[in-house]
């Protein structure tokens, strides 16, 4: 039986002739490994995020690994992070032997709950990893006030702002990803940034392992100029990408305006999310809504299914993570990306307008 083909896929990169030309220019040159384009890409992102030092990496996971090494985090140290996040976080922590201390999320931001984080702090806590879920600003300033180094993860939040400041400008160290589904896509890739000179120099040293006079363990985490040139071309369109996503989100919100049983997340006052994802939750568990959209030819997904919650992977008690558990049970993500056509947007809006309203016997909404 043939696999079901969606008319409207959940995500799709925006690749234009300028992106193709950027990659072609590198391929026609004399050097395709890490080089001048990687340095240009670092400089551009650094300026945008108000940072001083940057290093391109082969992935967001590699960037996080370098951040942990810069902070000298080692076996037995603890790092607090959200349970509502991808397993790449656990991988990087295990690379250095650190213990992940998982915390529940805030129902309004879907990021780390500052109240829960405070309860998780111990003498072994060396860092807090703040992830801005779906581009929605987490309450990073309250977490910074706890006085522990913050690694800010903007894998999904490039282009989002809290007040006048871009996300990625708050943390002691910032990591980002340029995976195929991210705000700017290079296929694979990432970057680590900081304002701290000592950390910046250490990170650069850890990535420059060839033709050195000394030996220590260093890492082949470089990003090729092929990827970096594509990243630069994509970055030049970031403002347009964000504006387009916000326009589509506004149409979706209007389509849902008459359905009071549907909950959406648009951030707090002063937040300017990039709408990396448009997520919603009704009173039915996510599978019902995913199937509803499928019948309409629209690929909706559960962004993190219950079994993917990090506390479940680690065998921790789900009762200690009630908000994350509820969100994973109910939240659905629908297509939103710059490459969508007007007809595709219209079809999603129609589906949102007609989203079934559950009866009174269904479970209440996700969060209050």
mmCIF file of C-alpha atoms in Angstrom:
data_model
loop_
_atom_site.group_PDB
_atom_site.id
_atom_site.type_symbol
_atom_site.label_atom_id
_atom_site.label_comp_id
_atom_site.label_asym_id
_atom_site.label_seq_id
_atom_site.Cartn_x
_atom_site.Cartn_y
_atom_site.Cartn_z
ATOM 1 C CA UNK A 1 0.000 0.000 0.000
ATOM 2 C CA UNK A 2 1.417 3.380 -0.964
ATOM 3 C CA UNK A 3 2.352 5.781 1.806
ATOM 4 C CA UNK A 4 -0.051 8.650 2.381
ATOM 5 C CA UNK A 5 1.098 11.800 0.586
ATOM 6 C CA UNK A 6 0.147 15.109 2.145
ATOM 7 C CA UNK A 7 -0.802 18.008 -0.068
ATOM 8 C CA UNK A 8 0.677 20.333 2.540
ATOM 9 C CA UNK A 9 3.775 19.057 4.336
ATOM 10 C CA UNK A 10 4.468 20.097 7.906
ATOM 11 C CA UNK A 11 7.692 21.895 7.033
ATOM 12 C CA UNK A 12 9.760 22.758 4.006
ATOM 13 C CA UNK A 13 12.886 24.897 3.537
ATOM 14 C CA UNK A 14 12.808 28.026 1.393
ATOM 15 C CA UNK A 15 15.559 27.717 -1.207
ATOM 16 C CA UNK A 16 15.806 30.299 -3.986
ATOM 17 C CA UNK A 17 18.150 31.123 -6.856
ATOM 18 C CA UNK A 18 20.374 33.208 -4.567
ATOM 19 C CA UNK A 19 20.934 30.183 -2.323
ATOM 20 C CA UNK A 20 21.836 28.058 -5.341
ATOM 21 C CA UNK A 21 24.223 30.736 -6.597
ATOM 22 C CA UNK A 22 25.897 31.015 -3.185
ATOM 23 C CA UNK A 23 26.600 27.292 -3.058
ATOM 24 C CA UNK A 24 27.689 27.216 -6.689
ATOM 25 C CA UNK A 25 30.192 30.019 -6.102
ATOM 26 C CA UNK A 26 31.921 27.937 -3.433
ATOM 27 C CA UNK A 27 31.890 24.781 -5.539
ATOM 28 C CA UNK A 28 33.497 26.695 -8.403
ATOM 29 C CA UNK A 29 36.170 28.132 -6.137
ATOM 30 C CA UNK A 30 39.393 26.610 -4.885
ATOM 31 C CA UNK A 31 38.289 25.771 -1.336
ATOM 32 C CA UNK A 32 35.129 24.040 -0.098
ATOM 33 C CA UNK A 33 36.091 23.106 3.487
ATOM 34 C CA UNK A 34 35.916 25.592 6.391
ATOM 35 C CA UNK A 35 37.260 28.948 5.254
ATOM 36 C CA UNK A 36 36.315 32.527 4.486
ATOM 37 C CA UNK A 37 32.579 31.840 4.221
ATOM 38 C CA UNK A 38 32.502 30.299 7.687
ATOM 39 C CA UNK A 39 34.209 33.426 9.066
ATOM 40 C CA UNK A 40 31.733 35.705 7.235
ATOM 41 C CA UNK A 41 28.806 33.687 8.568
ATOM 42 C CA UNK A 42 30.138 33.898 12.128
ATOM 43 C CA UNK A 43 30.621 37.658 11.838
ATOM 44 C CA UNK A 44 27.083 38.203 10.519
ATOM 45 C CA UNK A 45 25.354 36.142 13.213
ATOM 46 C CA UNK A 46 27.555 37.668 15.943
ATOM 47 C CA UNK A 47 26.548 41.175 14.940
ATOM 48 C CA UNK A 48 22.875 40.237 14.739
ATOM 49 C CA UNK A 49 22.912 38.688 18.232
ATOM 50 C CA UNK A 50 25.107 41.393 19.817
ATOM 51 C CA UNK A 51 27.895 38.897 20.481
ATOM 52 C CA UNK A 52 31.681 39.183 20.138
ATOM 53 C CA UNK A 53 32.957 35.669 19.486
ATOM 54 C CA UNK A 54 31.499 32.903 17.348
ATOM 55 C CA UNK A 55 32.417 29.500 15.992
ATOM 56 C CA UNK A 56 30.551 27.639 13.279
ATOM 57 C CA UNK A 57 29.959 23.991 14.105
ATOM 58 C CA UNK A 58 28.797 20.880 12.332
ATOM 59 C CA UNK A 59 25.595 20.742 14.401
ATOM 60 C CA UNK A 60 23.715 22.271 17.300
ATOM 61 C CA UNK A 61 24.761 19.293 19.417
ATOM 62 C CA UNK A 62 28.417 20.064 18.699
ATOM 63 C CA UNK A 63 27.794 23.682 19.732
ATOM 64 C CA UNK A 64 26.317 22.548 23.049
ATOM 65 C CA UNK A 65 29.233 20.183 23.642
ATOM 66 C CA UNK A 66 31.657 23.080 23.152
ATOM 67 C CA UNK A 67 29.624 25.274 25.512
ATOM 68 C CA UNK A 68 29.894 22.636 28.228
ATOM 69 C CA UNK A 69 33.642 22.335 27.640
ATOM 70 C CA UNK A 70 34.060 26.119 27.804
ATOM 71 C CA UNK A 71 32.374 26.082 31.215
ATOM 72 C CA UNK A 72 34.664 23.198 32.300
ATOM 73 C CA UNK A 73 31.680 21.015 33.084
ATOM 74 C CA UNK A 74 32.788 17.493 33.885
ATOM 75 C CA UNK A 75 31.703 14.175 35.301
ATOM 76 C CA UNK A 76 29.489 14.594 38.353
ATOM 77 C CA UNK A 77 28.494 18.184 37.581
ATOM 78 C CA UNK A 78 24.807 18.980 37.134
ATOM 79 C CA UNK A 79 23.125 20.937 34.356
ATOM 80 C CA UNK A 80 19.459 21.921 34.641
ATOM 81 C CA UNK A 81 17.422 21.673 31.455
ATOM 82 C CA UNK A 82 13.857 21.289 30.242
ATOM 83 C CA UNK A 83 12.277 17.873 29.947
ATOM 84 C CA UNK A 84 10.315 19.182 26.949
ATOM 85 C CA UNK A 85 13.238 19.188 24.511
ATOM 86 C CA UNK A 86 15.055 16.941 22.052
ATOM 87 C CA UNK A 87 17.410 14.140 23.042
ATOM 88 C CA UNK A 88 20.402 15.969 21.547
ATOM 89 C CA UNK A 89 20.625 17.832 24.856
ATOM 90 C CA UNK A 90 21.078 14.578 26.751
ATOM 91 C CA UNK A 91 23.697 13.419 24.265
ATOM 92 C CA UNK A 92 25.880 16.500 24.730
ATOM 93 C CA UNK A 93 25.617 16.289 28.516
ATOM 94 C CA UNK A 94 26.673 12.664 28.452
ATOM 95 C CA UNK A 95 29.669 13.540 26.241
ATOM 96 C CA UNK A 96 31.191 15.346 29.236
ATOM 97 C CA UNK A 97 29.778 13.031 31.909
ATOM 98 C CA UNK A 98 27.435 15.657 33.366
ATOM 99 C CA UNK A 99 24.164 14.773 35.039
ATOM 100 C CA UNK A 100 21.024 16.215 33.414
ATOM 101 C CA UNK A 101 18.680 17.609 36.043
ATOM 102 C CA UNK A 102 15.310 17.913 34.360
ATOM 103 C CA UNK A 103 12.760 20.584 35.206
ATOM 104 C CA UNK A 104 9.132 21.068 34.221
ATOM 105 C CA UNK A 105 8.022 23.810 31.860
ATOM 106 C CA UNK A 106 5.940 26.937 32.256
ATOM 107 C CA UNK A 107 2.512 26.584 30.694
ATOM 108 C CA UNK A 108 2.550 30.079 29.194
ATOM 109 C CA UNK A 109 5.967 29.965 27.520
ATOM 110 C CA UNK A 110 6.574 26.207 27.198
ATOM 111 C CA UNK A 111 10.110 27.008 28.337
ATOM 112 C CA UNK A 112 11.739 26.267 31.673
ATOM 113 C CA UNK A 113 9.714 27.302 34.702
ATOM 114 C CA UNK A 114 11.896 29.610 36.853
ATOM 115 C CA UNK A 115 10.089 28.371 39.966
ATOM 116 C CA UNK A 116 10.860 24.742 39.157
ATOM 117 C CA UNK A 117 14.443 25.562 38.173
ATOM 118 C CA UNK A 118 15.096 27.201 41.532
ATOM 119 C CA UNK A 119 13.999 24.023 43.296
ATOM 120 C CA UNK A 120 16.428 21.943 41.221
ATOM 121 C CA UNK A 121 19.555 23.945 42.083
ATOM 122 C CA UNK A 122 22.187 22.203 44.197
ATOM 123 C CA UNK A 123 25.854 22.690 45.032
ATOM 124 C CA UNK A 124 26.670 20.609 41.960
ATOM 125 C CA UNK A 125 24.730 22.827 39.540
ATOM 126 C CA UNK A 126 27.176 24.324 37.036
ATOM 127 C CA UNK A 127 24.862 25.615 34.306
ATOM 128 C CA UNK A 128 21.253 26.054 33.237
ATOM 129 C CA UNK A 129 20.288 25.329 29.644
ATOM 130 C CA UNK A 130 17.435 27.608 28.554
ATOM 131 C CA UNK A 131 15.601 26.441 25.443
ATOM 132 C CA UNK A 132 13.092 28.762 23.727
ATOM 133 C CA UNK A 133 10.509 26.211 22.593
ATOM 134 C CA UNK A 134 9.041 26.853 19.128
ATOM 135 C CA UNK A 135 10.553 30.361 19.104
ATOM 136 C CA UNK A 136 8.489 31.488 22.111
ATOM 137 C CA UNK A 137 10.713 33.434 24.536
ATOM 138 C CA UNK A 138 11.322 31.577 27.778
ATOM 139 C CA UNK A 139 11.557 33.569 31.006
ATOM 140 C CA UNK A 140 15.330 33.713 30.677
ATOM 141 C CA UNK A 141 15.847 36.905 32.677
ATOM 142 C CA UNK A 142 14.348 35.409 35.840
ATOM 143 C CA UNK A 143 16.513 32.339 35.361
ATOM 144 C CA UNK A 144 19.624 34.489 34.878
ATOM 145 C CA UNK A 145 18.835 36.200 38.175
ATOM 146 C CA UNK A 146 19.543 32.893 39.933
ATOM 147 C CA UNK A 147 23.259 33.573 39.419
ATOM 148 C CA UNK A 148 24.244 30.402 37.548
ATOM 149 C CA UNK A 149 25.814 30.411 34.054
ATOM 150 C CA UNK A 150 23.124 30.210 31.375
ATOM 151 C CA UNK A 151 23.519 28.468 28.028
ATOM 152 C CA UNK A 152 20.857 29.946 25.760
ATOM 153 C CA UNK A 153 19.551 27.555 23.117
ATOM 154 C CA UNK A 154 18.034 29.372 20.127
ATOM 155 C CA UNK A 155 17.836 26.349 17.829
ATOM 156 C CA UNK A 156 14.178 27.237 17.249
ATOM 157 C CA UNK A 157 14.303 30.918 18.146
ATOM 158 C CA UNK A 158 16.557 32.755 15.695
ATOM 159 C CA UNK A 159 14.623 35.907 14.810
ATOM 160 C CA UNK A 160 12.536 36.021 17.995
ATOM 161 C CA UNK A 161 12.814 38.966 20.373
ATOM 162 C CA UNK A 162 12.100 39.755 23.984
ATOM 163 C CA UNK A 163 11.376 43.469 24.038
ATOM 164 C CA UNK A 164 14.052 45.183 21.961
ATOM 165 C CA UNK A 165 16.618 42.391 22.367
ATOM 166 C CA UNK A 166 17.007 39.378 20.101
ATOM 167 C CA UNK A 167 16.876 35.965 21.683
ATOM 168 C CA UNK A 168 20.431 34.717 21.663
ATOM 169 C CA UNK A 169 21.772 37.908 23.240
ATOM 170 C CA UNK A 170 20.885 36.997 26.834
ATOM 171 C CA UNK A 171 22.870 33.885 27.751
ATOM 172 C CA UNK A 172 26.469 33.628 28.882
ATOM 173 C CA UNK A 173 26.858 31.282 25.930
ATOM 174 C CA UNK A 174 24.449 30.943 23.007
ATOM 175 C CA UNK A 175 24.004 27.937 20.759
ATOM 176 C CA UNK A 176 21.983 27.646 17.564
ATOM 177 C CA UNK A 177 21.206 25.102 14.879
ATOM 178 C CA UNK A 178 20.891 25.369 11.113
ATOM 179 C CA UNK A 179 19.350 21.947 10.551
ATOM 180 C CA UNK A 180 17.109 21.473 7.518
ATOM 181 C CA UNK A 181 13.917 22.426 9.379
ATOM 182 C CA UNK A 182 15.278 25.450 11.248
ATOM 183 C CA UNK A 183 14.705 29.179 10.650
ATOM 184 C CA UNK A 184 17.677 29.298 8.317
ATOM 185 C CA UNK A 185 18.583 25.941 6.868
ATOM 186 C CA UNK A 186 21.976 24.653 5.754
ATOM 187 C CA UNK A 187 21.075 20.958 5.948
ATOM 188 C CA UNK A 188 23.299 20.419 8.959
ATOM 189 C CA UNK A 189 25.182 22.972 11.024
ATOM 190 C CA UNK A 190 25.244 25.114 14.118
ATOM 191 C CA UNK A 191 27.071 27.917 15.897
ATOM 192 C CA UNK A 192 28.205 28.859 19.380
ATOM 193 C CA UNK A 193 28.552 32.501 20.452
ATOM 194 C CA UNK A 194 29.657 34.428 23.523
ATOM 195 C CA UNK A 195 30.758 37.842 24.744
ATOM 196 C CA UNK A 196 33.449 36.255 26.937
ATOM 197 C CA UNK A 197 36.890 36.446 25.337
ATOM 198 C CA UNK A 198 38.399 33.536 27.283
ATOM 199 C CA UNK A 199 35.533 31.237 26.349
ATOM 200 C CA UNK A 200 35.600 32.407 22.743
ATOM 201 C CA UNK A 201 39.318 31.684 22.416
ATOM 202 C CA UNK A 202 38.970 28.307 24.110
ATOM 203 C CA UNK A 203 36.144 27.284 21.792
ATOM 204 C CA UNK A 204 38.150 28.304 18.713
ATOM 205 C CA UNK A 205 41.142 26.356 20.013
ATOM 206 C CA UNK A 206 39.033 23.230 20.579
ATOM 207 C CA UNK A 207 37.944 23.314 16.930
ATOM 208 C CA UNK A 208 41.360 23.982 15.366
ATOM 209 C CA UNK A 209 43.095 20.635 15.787
ATOM 210 C CA UNK A 210 45.298 20.386 12.704
ATOM 211 C CA UNK A 211 48.971 21.469 12.465
ATOM 212 C CA UNK A 212 49.242 22.384 16.148
ATOM 213 C CA UNK A 213 52.516 22.410 18.112
ATOM 214 C CA UNK A 214 50.855 20.886 21.167
ATOM 215 C CA UNK A 215 48.499 17.953 21.512
ATOM 216 C CA UNK A 216 45.265 17.731 23.445
ATOM 217 C CA UNK A 217 41.865 16.384 22.536
ATOM 218 C CA UNK A 218 40.270 18.685 19.994
ATOM 219 C CA UNK A 219 37.227 18.201 17.784
ATOM 220 C CA UNK A 220 36.409 17.976 14.103
ATOM 221 C CA UNK A 221 33.334 20.183 14.467
ATOM 222 C CA UNK A 222 33.990 22.537 11.555
ATOM 223 C CA UNK A 223 31.309 23.726 9.126
ATOM 224 C CA UNK A 224 32.239 23.658 5.443
ATOM 225 C CA UNK A 225 32.166 26.783 3.320
ATOM 226 C CA UNK A 226 29.464 25.102 1.229
ATOM 227 C CA UNK A 227 27.165 25.075 4.254
ATOM 228 C CA UNK A 228 28.327 28.493 5.453
ATOM 229 C CA UNK A 229 27.691 30.172 2.090
ATOM 230 C CA UNK A 230 24.170 28.738 2.084
ATOM 231 C CA UNK A 231 23.784 29.943 5.671
ATOM 232 C CA UNK A 232 24.834 33.485 4.720
ATOM 233 C CA UNK A 233 22.374 33.537 1.837
ATOM 234 C CA UNK A 234 19.599 32.250 4.088
ATOM 235 C CA UNK A 235 20.501 34.710 6.849
ATOM 236 C CA UNK A 236 20.080 37.640 4.458
ATOM 237 C CA UNK A 237 16.431 36.583 4.143
ATOM 238 C CA UNK A 238 15.812 36.017 7.867
ATOM 239 C CA UNK A 239 13.891 39.273 8.386
ATOM 240 C CA UNK A 240 11.590 38.371 5.484
ATOM 241 C CA UNK A 241 11.244 34.808 6.767
ATOM 242 C CA UNK A 242 10.122 36.025 10.193
ATOM 243 C CA UNK A 243 7.736 38.608 8.731
ATOM 244 C CA UNK A 244 6.175 35.971 6.498
ATOM 245 C CA UNK A 245 5.710 33.554 9.390
ATOM 246 C CA UNK A 246 4.073 36.282 11.476
ATOM 247 C CA UNK A 247 1.705 37.126 8.615
ATOM 248 C CA UNK A 248 0.654 33.494 8.303
ATOM 249 C CA UNK A 249 0.263 33.179 12.087
ATOM 250 C CA UNK A 250 -2.013 36.230 12.126
ATOM 251 C CA UNK A 251 -4.264 34.568 9.548
ATOM 252 C CA UNK A 252 -4.359 31.360 11.573
ATOM 253 C CA UNK A 253 -5.263 33.263 14.730
ATOM 254 C CA UNK A 254 -8.112 35.003 12.908
ATOM 255 C CA UNK A 255 -9.336 31.624 11.677
ATOM 256 C CA UNK A 256 -9.434 30.371 15.270
ATOM 257 C CA UNK A 257 -10.946 33.529 16.758
ATOM 258 C CA UNK A 258 -14.439 32.049 17.138
ATOM 259 C CA UNK A 259 -13.251 28.795 18.718
ATOM 260 C CA UNK A 260 -12.733 29.481 22.420
ATOM 261 C CA UNK A 261 -11.881 25.832 23.126
ATOM 262 C CA UNK A 262 -8.581 26.082 21.224
ATOM 263 C CA UNK A 263 -5.483 27.336 23.008
ATOM 264 C CA UNK A 264 -2.573 28.937 21.156
ATOM 265 C CA UNK A 265 0.810 30.303 22.245
ATOM 266 C CA UNK A 266 1.961 33.736 21.079
ATOM 267 C CA UNK A 267 4.208 34.740 23.988
ATOM 268 C CA UNK A 268 3.850 37.250 26.792
ATOM 269 C CA UNK A 269 3.515 41.015 26.540
ATOM 270 C CA UNK A 270 6.685 42.342 24.940
ATOM 271 C CA UNK A 271 7.478 39.040 23.233
ATOM 272 C CA UNK A 272 7.947 38.898 19.475
ATOM 273 C CA UNK A 273 8.116 35.211 18.559
ATOM 274 C CA UNK A 274 9.352 34.109 15.156
ATOM 275 C CA UNK A 275 6.553 31.505 14.839
ATOM 276 C CA UNK A 276 9.015 28.738 14.095
ATOM 277 C CA UNK A 277 6.002 26.577 14.831
ATOM 278 C CA UNK A 278 2.301 27.376 15.104
ATOM 279 C CA UNK A 279 1.052 25.207 17.916
ATOM 280 C CA UNK A 280 -2.397 24.748 19.340
ATOM 281 C CA UNK A 281 -4.231 22.530 21.783
ATOM 282 C CA UNK A 282 -7.875 21.682 22.166
ATOM 283 C CA UNK A 283 -9.671 19.409 24.574
ATOM 284 C CA UNK A 284 -8.889 16.256 22.646
ATOM 285 C CA UNK A 285 -5.585 14.409 22.723
ATOM 286 C CA UNK A 286 -3.304 15.247 19.828
ATOM 287 C CA UNK A 287 -3.984 12.105 17.761
ATOM 288 C CA UNK A 288 -7.579 13.200 17.101
ATOM 289 C CA UNK A 289 -6.505 16.543 15.652
ATOM 290 C CA UNK A 290 -3.566 15.057 13.725
ATOM 291 C CA UNK A 291 -5.994 12.667 12.031
ATOM 292 C CA UNK A 292 -8.469 15.483 11.362
ATOM 293 C CA UNK A 293 -5.820 17.497 9.518
ATOM 294 C CA UNK A 294 -4.625 14.381 7.689
ATOM 295 C CA UNK A 295 -8.105 13.905 6.237
ATOM 296 C CA UNK A 296 -7.818 17.479 4.940
ATOM 297 C CA UNK A 297 -4.479 16.693 3.265
ATOM 298 C CA UNK A 298 -2.519 18.669 5.870
ATOM 299 C CA UNK A 299 0.401 17.208 7.791
ATOM 300 C CA UNK A 300 0.049 18.221 11.431
ATOM 301 C CA UNK A 301 2.269 16.623 14.059
ATOM 302 C CA UNK A 302 2.776 16.249 17.765
ATOM 303 C CA UNK A 303 6.101 18.118 18.095
ATOM 304 C CA UNK A 304 7.158 16.066 21.113
ATOM 305 C CA UNK A 305 5.139 12.951 21.828
ATOM 306 C CA UNK A 306 4.769 11.746 25.428
ATOM 307 C CA UNK A 307 7.308 8.937 25.046
ATOM 308 C CA UNK A 308 9.883 11.506 23.826
ATOM 309 C CA UNK A 309 9.833 13.571 27.018
ATOM 310 C CA UNK A 310 13.326 13.438 28.470
ATOM 311 C CA UNK A 311 12.167 12.355 31.918
ATOM 312 C CA UNK A 312 10.567 9.295 30.360
ATOM 313 C CA UNK A 313 13.807 8.374 28.621
ATOM 314 C CA UNK A 314 15.573 8.635 31.980
ATOM 315 C CA UNK A 315 12.917 6.655 33.838
ATOM 316 C CA UNK A 316 11.802 9.534 36.068
ATOM 317 C CA UNK A 317 8.327 9.850 37.561
ATOM 318 C CA UNK A 318 5.964 11.618 35.102
ATOM 319 C CA UNK A 319 4.027 13.066 38.043
ATOM 320 C CA UNK A 320 6.955 15.401 38.703
ATOM 321 C CA UNK A 321 6.488 16.993 35.259
ATOM 322 C CA UNK A 322 2.737 17.677 35.031
ATOM 323 C CA UNK A 323 2.816 20.590 32.572
ATOM 324 C CA UNK A 324 5.156 18.876 30.116
ATOM 325 C CA UNK A 325 3.037 15.735 30.317
ATOM 326 C CA UNK A 326 -0.141 17.683 29.522
ATOM 327 C CA UNK A 327 1.449 19.624 26.678
ATOM 328 C CA UNK A 328 2.816 16.451 25.092
ATOM 329 C CA UNK A 329 -0.628 14.838 25.274
ATOM 330 C CA UNK A 330 -2.543 17.680 23.629
ATOM 331 C CA UNK A 331 -0.368 20.044 21.575
ATOM 332 C CA UNK A 332 -0.427 19.903 17.769
ATOM 333 C CA UNK A 333 1.791 21.772 15.302
ATOM 334 C CA UNK A 334 0.371 22.796 11.910
ATOM 335 C CA UNK A 335 2.326 23.873 8.800
ATOM 336 C CA UNK A 336 3.801 27.371 8.872
ATOM 337 C CA UNK A 337 6.779 28.338 6.721
ATOM 338 C CA UNK A 338 7.715 30.972 4.121
ATOM 339 C CA UNK A 339 7.528 28.537 1.201
ATOM 340 C CA UNK A 340 3.770 28.026 1.679
ATOM 341 C CA UNK A 341 1.579 29.206 -1.177
ATOM 342 C CA UNK A 342 -1.503 31.360 -0.689
ATOM 343 C CA UNK A 343 -3.671 28.384 -1.583
ATOM 344 C CA UNK A 344 -1.971 26.214 1.044
ATOM 345 C CA UNK A 345 -2.403 28.892 3.700
ATOM 346 C CA UNK A 346 -6.062 29.220 2.761
ATOM 347 C CA UNK A 347 -6.589 25.463 3.125
ATOM 348 C CA UNK A 348 -5.006 25.434 6.593
ATOM 349 C CA UNK A 349 -7.169 28.403 7.624
ATOM 350 C CA UNK A 350 -10.294 26.590 6.465
ATOM 351 C CA UNK A 351 -9.285 23.497 8.418
ATOM 352 C CA UNK A 352 -8.663 25.602 11.523
ATOM 353 C CA UNK A 353 -12.048 27.291 11.206
ATOM 354 C CA UNK A 354 -13.763 23.913 11.014
ATOM 355 C CA UNK A 355 -11.709 22.205 13.716
ATOM 356 C CA UNK A 356 -14.216 20.081 15.673
ATOM 357 C CA UNK A 357 -15.314 21.504 19.001
ATOM 358 C CA UNK A 358 -15.225 18.735 21.631
ATOM 359 C CA UNK A 359 -18.156 17.927 23.845
ATOM 360 C CA UNK A 360 -18.367 18.717 27.567
ATOM 361 C CA UNK A 361 -17.111 15.253 28.500
ATOM 362 C CA UNK A 362 -13.648 15.923 27.043
ATOM 363 C CA UNK A 363 -10.634 16.826 29.127
ATOM 364 C CA UNK A 364 -10.155 20.558 29.943
ATOM 365 C CA UNK A 365 -7.503 22.614 28.172
ATOM 366 C CA UNK A 366 -3.780 22.076 28.596
ATOM 367 C CA UNK A 367 -2.866 24.945 30.906
ATOM 368 C CA UNK A 368 -4.715 27.597 32.814
#
